[in-house]
């Protein structure tokens, strides 16, 4: 099971991004009065009443009559762009994809405008959903509009929640019912399902070709057209080693484009599925195009992986087609680390899914990374290492006050998480945090695996623990 996903859908300019920002508690989505501001999918984790879930903000859904789609009459002025009319059928598919992939859907409408033909079309699509639908009549900023919101009961989707995403009115009632309807999830259950490897990257870098090469069969459709893969496809296999067999799940995903480049239509929701695949993966195989080089889109995909604290192996594909000399590989590796913010901890393999070059190293490397993801360091060794690091390079002072690290523990793995008990977390500079992480990596290899460092101020229990350590 993965963390529940809540998709926010609706017509353009009804306040979806404002509601998204309200739910996650910060201004992440761009909000503007002009319809169509959200051109790609934003996602962020949220929590309400101790229930965690992922919220996905989406672009507006436009549904046009068949006469417009057939070209017998022009698209009306309210449509985002006249040249978007050919994509309208895909926009309907976009909503249908949301029905299949989301665990709950918030359908946002405009209480000030009242039910429109566009709302009715979207409601007709959502009416067949198997997941819960929550109809939020937004912009209900006064008692008159909250009363007018009752008109949306005519859409036949059940309870109508009059809200003001801008001012927060009614949002708590909506979230109370939303979290009650979400399915339970357990990260521990997911970890028991074997090693999950998600093949991710921007469109047309060879993800399906790599899957087929790893499996030795044509499991996925391979096409030179970017974006062929729409769904995340799971393939299970047994990987044999000297110590026995290891169950694996290979997850092929749709290509993830950078912000502003996701086309209207089903591709928007194929990205949602790729994000879900990353969330439930142990190791992401990030595929790059060796011919095109490292791009901003690659960095965008890497950002998704970093956000989810997933381990990663970088695979530079199509290496057989790259003109190279003795320095090319080293220079390419340096560029990858700098551009993708992975520094020195991520393995970089140069492969060709077409010819099979170095593909035999992909899964063994991923398994090594997976093993590091679950590594624990004994508390005594951990504290000796940190105290030695502090003695070698003392923390900088801030306004005459110096950071003190009392003791360190590792309460979690996947990813390895280290809790530093300190006198004041505000004194931790990011450069010193990076220094401590580097010292950890020097002493204990964590290839391809992010380390989470948490700094906590002293509590009564911390002081008692520190006294025990001193004695």
Short mmCIF file of C-alpha atoms in Angstrom, two decimals:
data_model
loop_
_atom_site.label_atom_id
_atom_site.label_comp_id
_atom_site.label_asym_id
_atom_site.label_seq_id
_atom_site.Cartn_x
_atom_site.Cartn_y
_atom_site.Cartn_z
CA UNK A 1 0.00 0.00 0.00
CA UNK A 2 1.10 3.59 -0.66
CA UNK A 3 0.27 6.85 1.02
CA UNK A 4 -3.28 7.84 -0.01
CA UNK A 5 -3.50 10.31 -2.89
CA UNK A 6 -6.11 13.05 -2.97
CA UNK A 7 -6.60 14.71 -6.37
CA UNK A 8 -8.11 18.19 -6.61
CA UNK A 9 -10.06 18.53 -9.87
CA UNK A 10 -12.49 20.96 -11.44
CA UNK A 11 -12.94 23.61 -14.10
CA UNK A 12 -10.28 26.29 -14.59
CA UNK A 13 -10.21 29.24 -12.19
CA UNK A 14 -12.43 27.81 -9.46
CA UNK A 15 -9.69 28.02 -6.79
CA UNK A 16 -8.10 24.57 -6.91
CA UNK A 17 -4.58 25.87 -6.30
CA UNK A 18 -5.75 28.08 -3.43
CA UNK A 19 -7.35 25.06 -1.77
CA UNK A 20 -4.20 23.03 -2.41
CA UNK A 21 -2.10 25.66 -0.61
CA UNK A 22 -4.61 25.80 2.25
CA UNK A 23 -4.54 22.03 2.79
CA UNK A 24 -0.75 21.66 2.76
CA UNK A 25 -0.29 24.79 4.88
CA UNK A 26 2.03 26.75 2.61
CA UNK A 27 1.98 28.61 -0.70
CA UNK A 28 3.44 26.03 -3.05
CA UNK A 29 1.05 26.30 -6.01
CA UNK A 30 1.05 29.43 -8.15
CA UNK A 31 -2.28 31.23 -7.72
CA UNK A 32 -3.52 33.77 -10.26
CA UNK A 33 -6.90 35.07 -11.42
CA UNK A 34 -6.16 34.08 -15.02
CA UNK A 35 -7.67 30.67 -15.88
CA UNK A 36 -5.14 27.96 -16.57
CA UNK A 37 -2.33 29.15 -14.28
CA UNK A 38 -1.67 25.59 -13.14
CA UNK A 39 -0.08 23.96 -16.18
CA UNK A 40 1.33 20.87 -14.52
CA UNK A 41 0.83 18.78 -11.44
CA UNK A 42 2.00 19.92 -8.06
CA UNK A 43 2.02 17.44 -5.22
CA UNK A 44 2.80 17.71 -1.53
CA UNK A 45 2.27 15.73 1.64
CA UNK A 46 -0.37 16.90 4.09
CA UNK A 47 -1.62 15.76 7.47
CA UNK A 48 -4.95 16.21 9.19
CA UNK A 49 -5.93 14.61 12.50
CA UNK A 50 -2.75 12.49 12.40
CA UNK A 51 -3.68 11.09 8.96
CA UNK A 52 -1.00 11.59 6.29
CA UNK A 53 -1.85 11.79 2.60
CA UNK A 54 -0.53 13.27 -0.64
CA UNK A 55 -2.43 16.12 -2.26
CA UNK A 56 -2.21 16.65 -6.02
CA UNK A 57 -3.10 19.98 -7.61
CA UNK A 58 -4.16 19.74 -11.25
CA UNK A 59 -4.92 21.91 -14.23
CA UNK A 60 -8.52 22.69 -15.10
CA UNK A 61 -10.69 20.18 -16.94
CA UNK A 62 -12.39 21.56 -20.06
CA UNK A 63 -15.19 19.51 -21.61
CA UNK A 64 -16.65 20.66 -24.96
CA UNK A 65 -19.69 19.52 -26.97
CA UNK A 66 -19.24 16.98 -29.78
CA UNK A 67 -19.99 19.67 -32.37
CA UNK A 68 -16.92 21.61 -31.27
CA UNK A 69 -14.77 18.48 -31.15
CA UNK A 70 -15.86 17.59 -34.69
CA UNK A 71 -14.93 21.09 -35.90
CA UNK A 72 -18.49 22.01 -36.92
CA UNK A 73 -18.36 25.13 -34.77
CA UNK A 74 -15.57 27.01 -32.98
CA UNK A 75 -14.65 26.60 -29.34
CA UNK A 76 -16.24 29.24 -27.10
CA UNK A 77 -14.22 32.14 -25.76
CA UNK A 78 -14.15 30.73 -22.23
CA UNK A 79 -11.83 27.90 -23.31
CA UNK A 80 -8.26 28.38 -22.08
CA UNK A 81 -6.77 28.44 -25.55
CA UNK A 82 -8.38 28.00 -28.93
CA UNK A 83 -5.61 25.66 -30.02
CA UNK A 84 -6.38 23.32 -27.10
CA UNK A 85 -9.63 22.06 -28.65
CA UNK A 86 -7.97 18.95 -30.20
CA UNK A 87 -6.93 17.87 -26.70
CA UNK A 88 -10.41 18.02 -25.18
CA UNK A 89 -11.02 14.25 -25.53
CA UNK A 90 -7.76 13.65 -23.68
CA UNK A 91 -8.91 16.02 -20.95
CA UNK A 92 -11.91 13.80 -20.39
CA UNK A 93 -9.51 10.86 -20.24
CA UNK A 94 -7.52 12.88 -17.69
CA UNK A 95 -10.50 12.96 -15.31
CA UNK A 96 -11.19 9.29 -15.89
CA UNK A 97 -7.55 8.52 -15.08
CA UNK A 98 -7.94 10.44 -11.82
CA UNK A 99 -10.88 8.24 -10.93
CA UNK A 100 -8.69 5.16 -11.28
CA UNK A 101 -5.59 6.49 -9.55
CA UNK A 102 -6.72 8.72 -6.70
CA UNK A 103 -7.94 7.40 -3.36
CA UNK A 104 -10.24 10.40 -2.98
CA UNK A 105 -11.17 13.34 -5.20
CA UNK A 106 -12.06 16.90 -4.19
CA UNK A 107 -14.24 18.34 -6.94
CA UNK A 108 -13.98 22.13 -6.68
CA UNK A 109 -16.73 24.37 -8.05
CA UNK A 110 -17.44 28.12 -7.86
CA UNK A 111 -20.26 29.02 -5.44
CA UNK A 112 -20.38 32.59 -6.75
CA UNK A 113 -20.95 31.40 -10.31
CA UNK A 114 -23.27 28.52 -9.49
CA UNK A 115 -23.49 25.17 -11.31
CA UNK A 116 -22.39 25.42 -14.94
CA UNK A 117 -22.57 23.09 -17.92
CA UNK A 118 -18.87 22.40 -17.41
CA UNK A 119 -19.50 21.35 -13.80
CA UNK A 120 -22.24 19.00 -14.97
CA UNK A 121 -19.93 17.39 -17.53
CA UNK A 122 -17.18 16.83 -14.95
CA UNK A 123 -19.75 15.54 -12.45
CA UNK A 124 -20.98 13.03 -15.03
CA UNK A 125 -17.44 11.67 -15.33
CA UNK A 126 -16.87 11.57 -11.57
CA UNK A 127 -20.25 10.00 -10.84
CA UNK A 128 -18.84 6.62 -11.88
CA UNK A 129 -15.83 6.84 -9.57
CA UNK A 130 -15.08 4.04 -7.14
CA UNK A 131 -13.26 6.40 -4.79
CA UNK A 132 -15.04 8.96 -2.57
CA UNK A 133 -15.92 12.32 -4.16
CA UNK A 134 -16.08 15.49 -2.06
CA UNK A 135 -17.81 18.41 -3.74
CA UNK A 136 -16.35 21.70 -2.47
CA UNK A 137 -18.32 24.81 -3.44
CA UNK A 138 -15.49 27.32 -3.20
CA UNK A 139 -15.60 31.13 -2.89
CA UNK A 140 -18.55 30.88 -0.47
CA UNK A 141 -17.24 33.93 1.37
CA UNK A 142 -20.51 35.11 2.95
CA UNK A 143 -23.79 33.66 4.25
CA UNK A 144 -25.59 34.39 0.98
CA UNK A 145 -23.07 32.40 -1.07
CA UNK A 146 -22.97 29.59 1.46
CA UNK A 147 -26.74 29.29 1.06
CA UNK A 148 -26.44 29.47 -2.74
CA UNK A 149 -23.95 26.59 -2.64
CA UNK A 150 -26.87 24.24 -1.93
CA UNK A 151 -27.63 24.42 -5.68
CA UNK A 152 -24.72 22.03 -6.27
CA UNK A 153 -26.72 19.18 -4.71
CA UNK A 154 -28.36 19.01 -8.14
CA UNK A 155 -25.14 17.47 -9.48
CA UNK A 156 -25.97 14.31 -7.55
CA UNK A 157 -22.57 13.80 -5.87
CA UNK A 158 -23.75 13.84 -2.28
CA UNK A 159 -22.77 16.29 0.43
CA UNK A 160 -21.82 19.79 -0.69
CA UNK A 161 -19.14 21.56 1.38
CA UNK A 162 -19.43 25.36 1.15
CA UNK A 163 -15.88 26.62 1.66
CA UNK A 164 -13.64 29.61 1.18
CA UNK A 165 -10.18 28.29 0.35
CA UNK A 166 -8.83 31.84 0.52
CA UNK A 167 -10.05 32.50 4.07
CA UNK A 168 -10.15 28.90 5.33
CA UNK A 169 -13.88 28.88 6.03
CA UNK A 170 -15.38 25.38 5.96
CA UNK A 171 -12.12 23.66 4.98
CA UNK A 172 -11.80 21.92 8.37
CA UNK A 173 -15.22 20.27 7.96
CA UNK A 174 -14.21 19.08 4.49
CA UNK A 175 -10.94 17.60 5.75
CA UNK A 176 -12.62 15.95 8.75
CA UNK A 177 -14.78 13.86 6.42
CA UNK A 178 -12.01 13.40 3.86
CA UNK A 179 -9.54 11.69 6.20
CA UNK A 180 -12.28 9.42 7.53
CA UNK A 181 -12.79 8.10 3.98
CA UNK A 182 -9.12 7.52 3.12
CA UNK A 183 -7.82 3.94 3.11
CA UNK A 184 -5.30 3.02 5.82
CA UNK A 185 -1.72 2.57 4.74
CA UNK A 186 1.34 1.05 6.34
CA UNK A 187 4.93 1.60 5.25
CA UNK A 188 5.90 -1.58 7.13
CA UNK A 189 3.52 -3.66 5.01
CA UNK A 190 5.03 -2.19 1.87
CA UNK A 191 8.54 -3.13 2.97
CA UNK A 192 7.57 -6.82 3.21
CA UNK A 193 6.71 -7.06 -0.49
CA UNK A 194 10.31 -7.53 -1.67
CA UNK A 195 12.60 -5.02 -3.35
CA UNK A 196 10.74 -2.53 -5.53
CA UNK A 197 12.66 -0.81 -8.31
CA UNK A 198 10.94 2.07 -10.15
CA UNK A 199 12.30 2.99 -13.58
CA UNK A 200 11.72 6.74 -13.83
CA UNK A 201 12.78 9.61 -16.06
CA UNK A 202 11.54 12.11 -18.58
CA UNK A 203 9.80 10.85 -21.75
CA UNK A 204 11.69 8.93 -24.43
CA UNK A 205 14.88 8.16 -22.52
CA UNK A 206 14.44 4.38 -22.91
CA UNK A 207 12.61 3.29 -19.76
CA UNK A 208 10.50 0.60 -21.44
CA UNK A 209 13.50 -0.58 -23.46
CA UNK A 210 15.45 -1.03 -20.24
CA UNK A 211 12.59 -2.96 -18.67
CA UNK A 212 12.44 -5.31 -21.65
CA UNK A 213 16.22 -5.78 -21.60
CA UNK A 214 16.20 -6.59 -17.87
CA UNK A 215 13.39 -9.10 -18.35
CA UNK A 216 14.68 -10.53 -21.60
CA UNK A 217 11.24 -10.21 -23.17
CA UNK A 218 8.91 -7.63 -24.68
CA UNK A 219 6.99 -6.79 -21.52
CA UNK A 220 6.36 -3.11 -22.30
CA UNK A 221 5.52 -1.31 -25.53
CA UNK A 222 8.56 0.50 -26.93
CA UNK A 223 7.97 3.47 -29.19
CA UNK A 224 10.06 6.43 -30.35
CA UNK A 225 7.11 8.72 -29.53
CA UNK A 226 7.63 10.43 -26.15
CA UNK A 227 5.03 9.54 -23.56
CA UNK A 228 3.98 6.10 -24.85
CA UNK A 229 3.76 4.58 -21.36
CA UNK A 230 0.70 5.94 -19.56
CA UNK A 231 0.45 3.57 -16.62
CA UNK A 232 2.91 2.32 -14.05
CA UNK A 233 3.42 -1.34 -14.97
CA UNK A 234 4.55 -3.81 -12.27
CA UNK A 235 6.54 -6.87 -13.24
CA UNK A 236 7.63 -9.38 -10.61
CA UNK A 237 10.67 -11.61 -10.93
CA UNK A 238 13.13 -13.60 -8.82
CA UNK A 239 16.76 -12.48 -8.85
CA UNK A 240 19.17 -15.30 -8.09
CA UNK A 241 22.32 -14.64 -6.08
CA UNK A 242 24.92 -16.88 -4.43
CA UNK A 243 23.00 -16.69 -1.15
CA UNK A 244 19.58 -17.40 -2.68
CA UNK A 245 16.80 -15.72 -4.64
CA UNK A 246 15.46 -12.22 -4.02
CA UNK A 247 11.92 -11.21 -5.04
CA UNK A 248 11.91 -8.04 -7.12
CA UNK A 249 9.23 -5.79 -8.54
CA UNK A 250 10.19 -3.69 -11.54
CA UNK A 251 7.92 -0.70 -12.06
CA UNK A 252 7.92 0.95 -15.48
CA UNK A 253 6.41 4.42 -15.42
CA UNK A 254 5.25 7.16 -17.73
CA UNK A 255 7.73 9.93 -18.46
CA UNK A 256 7.74 12.93 -16.12
CA UNK A 257 8.14 16.28 -17.81
CA UNK A 258 9.29 19.42 -16.08
CA UNK A 259 6.86 22.12 -14.96
CA UNK A 260 5.22 23.96 -17.80
CA UNK A 261 5.86 21.14 -20.30
CA UNK A 262 3.10 18.68 -19.39
CA UNK A 263 0.66 18.65 -22.29
CA UNK A 264 -3.12 18.80 -21.76
CA UNK A 265 -4.76 15.42 -21.49
CA UNK A 266 -4.03 12.04 -20.03
CA UNK A 267 -0.31 12.83 -19.58
CA UNK A 268 -1.16 14.94 -16.55
CA UNK A 269 -2.47 11.91 -14.71
CA UNK A 270 0.24 9.60 -16.00
CA UNK A 271 2.58 11.80 -13.98
CA UNK A 272 0.42 11.13 -10.92
CA UNK A 273 1.02 7.42 -11.42
CA UNK A 274 4.75 7.95 -11.76
CA UNK A 275 4.76 9.86 -8.47
CA UNK A 276 2.86 7.03 -6.82
CA UNK A 277 5.45 4.60 -8.19
CA UNK A 278 8.28 6.67 -6.69
CA UNK A 279 6.50 6.78 -3.34
CA UNK A 280 6.27 3.02 -3.07
CA UNK A 281 9.72 2.25 -4.50
CA UNK A 282 12.75 1.27 -2.46
CA UNK A 283 15.15 2.31 -5.21
CA UNK A 284 14.50 4.59 -8.17
CA UNK A 285 16.43 3.85 -11.36
CA UNK A 286 16.73 7.36 -12.79
CA UNK A 287 17.30 7.06 -16.53
CA UNK A 288 19.05 9.84 -18.47
CA UNK A 289 19.62 10.21 -22.20
CA UNK A 290 23.36 10.07 -22.78
CA UNK A 291 23.07 11.71 -26.21
CA UNK A 292 21.01 14.70 -25.07
CA UNK A 293 22.90 15.19 -21.80
CA UNK A 294 21.61 16.22 -18.39
CA UNK A 295 18.63 18.56 -18.74
CA UNK A 296 16.43 20.68 -16.50
CA UNK A 297 13.73 18.03 -16.91
CA UNK A 298 16.09 15.43 -15.44
CA UNK A 299 16.68 17.70 -12.45
CA UNK A 300 12.91 18.03 -12.07
CA UNK A 301 12.50 14.25 -11.90
CA UNK A 302 15.41 14.00 -9.47
CA UNK A 303 13.60 16.52 -7.29
CA UNK A 304 10.60 14.19 -7.04
CA UNK A 305 12.91 11.38 -5.87
CA UNK A 306 14.66 13.58 -3.31
CA UNK A 307 11.31 14.80 -1.96
CA UNK A 308 10.27 11.21 -1.23
CA UNK A 309 13.61 10.19 0.39
CA UNK A 310 13.92 7.27 -2.04
CA UNK A 311 17.28 5.65 -2.78
CA UNK A 312 18.52 6.04 -6.35
CA UNK A 313 20.84 4.75 -9.04
CA UNK A 314 21.51 7.04 -12.02
CA UNK A 315 21.60 5.24 -15.37
CA UNK A 316 22.99 7.11 -18.37
CA UNK A 317 21.34 5.33 -21.29
CA UNK A 318 22.23 5.26 -25.02
CA UNK A 319 25.92 5.33 -24.11
CA UNK A 320 26.69 3.35 -27.25
CA UNK A 321 25.61 6.37 -29.34
CA UNK A 322 27.76 8.91 -27.48
CA UNK A 323 30.99 10.12 -29.04
CA UNK A 324 33.51 9.84 -26.26
CA UNK A 325 37.15 9.84 -25.27
CA UNK A 326 39.05 8.83 -22.14
CA UNK A 327 37.64 11.80 -20.16
CA UNK A 328 34.01 11.68 -21.24
CA UNK A 329 32.75 9.33 -18.54
CA UNK A 330 34.42 11.22 -15.69
CA UNK A 331 33.19 14.57 -16.99
CA UNK A 332 29.67 13.22 -17.44
CA UNK A 333 29.66 11.84 -13.90
CA UNK A 334 30.72 15.21 -12.50
CA UNK A 335 27.98 16.94 -14.47
CA UNK A 336 25.35 14.50 -13.23
CA UNK A 337 26.31 15.01 -9.59
CA UNK A 338 26.36 18.80 -9.86
CA UNK A 339 23.15 19.17 -11.84
CA UNK A 340 21.03 16.62 -9.96
CA UNK A 341 22.25 17.56 -6.45
CA UNK A 342 23.21 13.96 -5.68
CA UNK A 343 26.83 14.82 -4.84
CA UNK A 344 29.04 11.78 -4.36
CA UNK A 345 26.67 9.25 -2.82
CA UNK A 346 24.76 8.04 -5.90
CA UNK A 347 26.19 5.34 -8.21
CA UNK A 348 26.25 6.37 -11.87
CA UNK A 349 26.18 3.60 -14.50
CA UNK A 350 26.63 4.08 -18.23
CA UNK A 351 24.45 1.63 -20.13
CA UNK A 352 22.76 0.88 -23.42
CA UNK A 353 19.34 -0.72 -23.21
CA UNK A 354 19.54 -1.26 -26.97
CA UNK A 355 22.78 -3.28 -27.02
CA UNK A 356 22.74 -4.54 -23.43
CA UNK A 357 25.98 -2.75 -22.49
CA UNK A 358 26.41 -2.78 -18.68
CA UNK A 359 22.74 -3.66 -18.13
CA UNK A 360 23.86 -6.71 -16.15
CA UNK A 361 25.19 -4.32 -13.49
CA UNK A 362 21.90 -2.49 -12.94
CA UNK A 363 20.11 -4.87 -10.56
CA UNK A 364 23.21 -5.85 -8.51
CA UNK A 365 23.94 -2.15 -7.99
CA UNK A 366 20.33 -1.47 -7.03
CA UNK A 367 20.44 -4.33 -4.50
CA UNK A 368 23.60 -2.89 -2.95
CA UNK A 369 21.83 0.46 -2.64
CA UNK A 370 18.78 -1.25 -1.14
CA UNK A 371 20.94 -2.97 1.47
CA UNK A 372 22.43 0.39 2.48
CA UNK A 373 18.92 1.79 2.86
CA UNK A 374 18.32 -0.55 5.81
CA UNK A 375 21.71 -0.24 7.49
CA UNK A 376 21.86 0.60 11.21
CA UNK A 377 24.83 2.01 13.09
CA UNK A 378 25.26 0.98 16.76
CA UNK A 379 24.54 3.91 19.06
CA UNK A 380 27.94 3.79 20.75
CA UNK A 381 29.79 3.85 17.42
CA UNK A 382 27.54 6.63 16.16
CA UNK A 383 28.24 8.85 19.17
CA UNK A 384 31.99 8.19 19.02
CA UNK A 385 31.97 9.22 15.37
CA UNK A 386 30.01 12.42 15.98
CA UNK A 387 32.09 13.45 18.97
CA UNK A 388 35.24 12.92 16.91
CA UNK A 389 33.74 15.02 14.11
CA UNK A 390 32.90 17.82 16.53
CA UNK A 391 36.40 17.72 18.05
CA UNK A 392 37.93 17.94 14.57
CA UNK A 393 35.67 20.78 13.43
CA UNK A 394 33.71 22.60 16.12
CA UNK A 395 30.30 24.02 15.21
CA UNK A 396 30.28 27.74 14.38
CA UNK A 397 28.79 30.11 16.95
CA UNK A 398 25.79 32.33 16.32
CA UNK A 399 25.44 35.59 18.23
CA UNK A 400 27.91 34.32 20.79
CA UNK A 401 26.09 31.01 21.29
CA UNK A 402 27.62 27.75 20.11
CA UNK A 403 25.85 24.57 19.05
CA UNK A 404 26.27 21.63 21.44
CA UNK A 405 25.53 18.05 20.39
CA UNK A 406 24.73 15.89 23.41
CA UNK A 407 24.08 12.52 21.80
CA UNK A 408 22.85 10.92 18.57
CA UNK A 409 20.57 7.99 17.84
CA UNK A 410 19.30 6.21 14.74
CA UNK A 411 15.63 5.40 15.35
CA UNK A 412 14.69 4.54 11.76
CA UNK A 413 15.88 3.11 8.47
CA UNK A 414 14.55 3.45 4.91
CA UNK A 415 15.98 6.03 4.81
CA UNK A 416 18.53 5.94 7.64
CA UNK A 417 17.41 8.64 10.06
CA UNK A 418 19.70 10.18 12.67
CA UNK A 419 18.37 12.29 15.53
CA UNK A 420 20.85 14.78 17.01
CA UNK A 421 19.90 16.01 20.48
CA UNK A 422 21.29 19.53 20.75
CA UNK A 423 21.00 22.63 22.93
CA UNK A 424 19.29 24.71 20.20
CA UNK A 425 18.28 23.44 16.72
CA UNK A 426 18.31 27.05 15.43
CA UNK A 427 22.10 27.04 15.75
CA UNK A 428 22.51 24.30 13.13
CA UNK A 429 23.82 25.84 9.91
CA UNK A 430 23.16 23.91 6.71
CA UNK A 431 26.91 23.77 5.99
CA UNK A 432 27.58 22.08 9.34
CA UNK A 433 24.74 19.64 8.74
CA UNK A 434 26.36 18.78 5.41
CA UNK A 435 29.71 18.33 7.22
CA UNK A 436 28.17 15.85 9.67
CA UNK A 437 26.51 13.93 6.84
CA UNK A 438 29.82 13.71 4.98
CA UNK A 439 31.56 12.32 8.07
CA UNK A 440 28.83 9.69 8.41
CA UNK A 441 29.26 8.69 4.78
CA UNK A 442 33.06 8.53 5.11
CA UNK A 443 32.79 6.03 7.97
CA UNK A 444 29.77 4.03 6.80
CA UNK A 445 29.00 3.65 3.09
CA UNK A 446 25.43 4.53 2.21
CA UNK A 447 25.62 4.30 -1.59
CA UNK A 448 22.65 5.78 -3.39
CA UNK A 449 20.77 6.36 -0.15
CA UNK A 450 19.71 9.71 1.31
CA UNK A 451 20.38 10.33 5.00
CA UNK A 452 17.85 12.20 7.08
CA UNK A 453 19.38 14.30 9.87
CA UNK A 454 17.00 15.67 12.50
CA UNK A 455 18.08 18.15 15.19
CA UNK A 456 16.03 18.35 18.38
CA UNK A 457 16.28 20.60 21.40
CA UNK A 458 16.73 19.15 24.86
CA UNK A 459 13.73 17.81 26.75
CA UNK A 460 13.65 16.48 30.28
CA UNK A 461 14.19 12.95 28.95
CA UNK A 462 17.13 14.15 26.86
CA UNK A 463 18.84 15.65 29.90
CA UNK A 464 18.40 12.42 31.85
CA UNK A 465 19.79 10.40 28.93
CA UNK A 466 22.76 12.75 28.67
CA UNK A 467 23.54 12.38 32.38
CA UNK A 468 23.51 8.59 31.97
CA UNK A 469 25.93 8.82 29.05
CA UNK A 470 28.27 11.07 31.06
CA UNK A 471 28.27 8.69 34.01
#
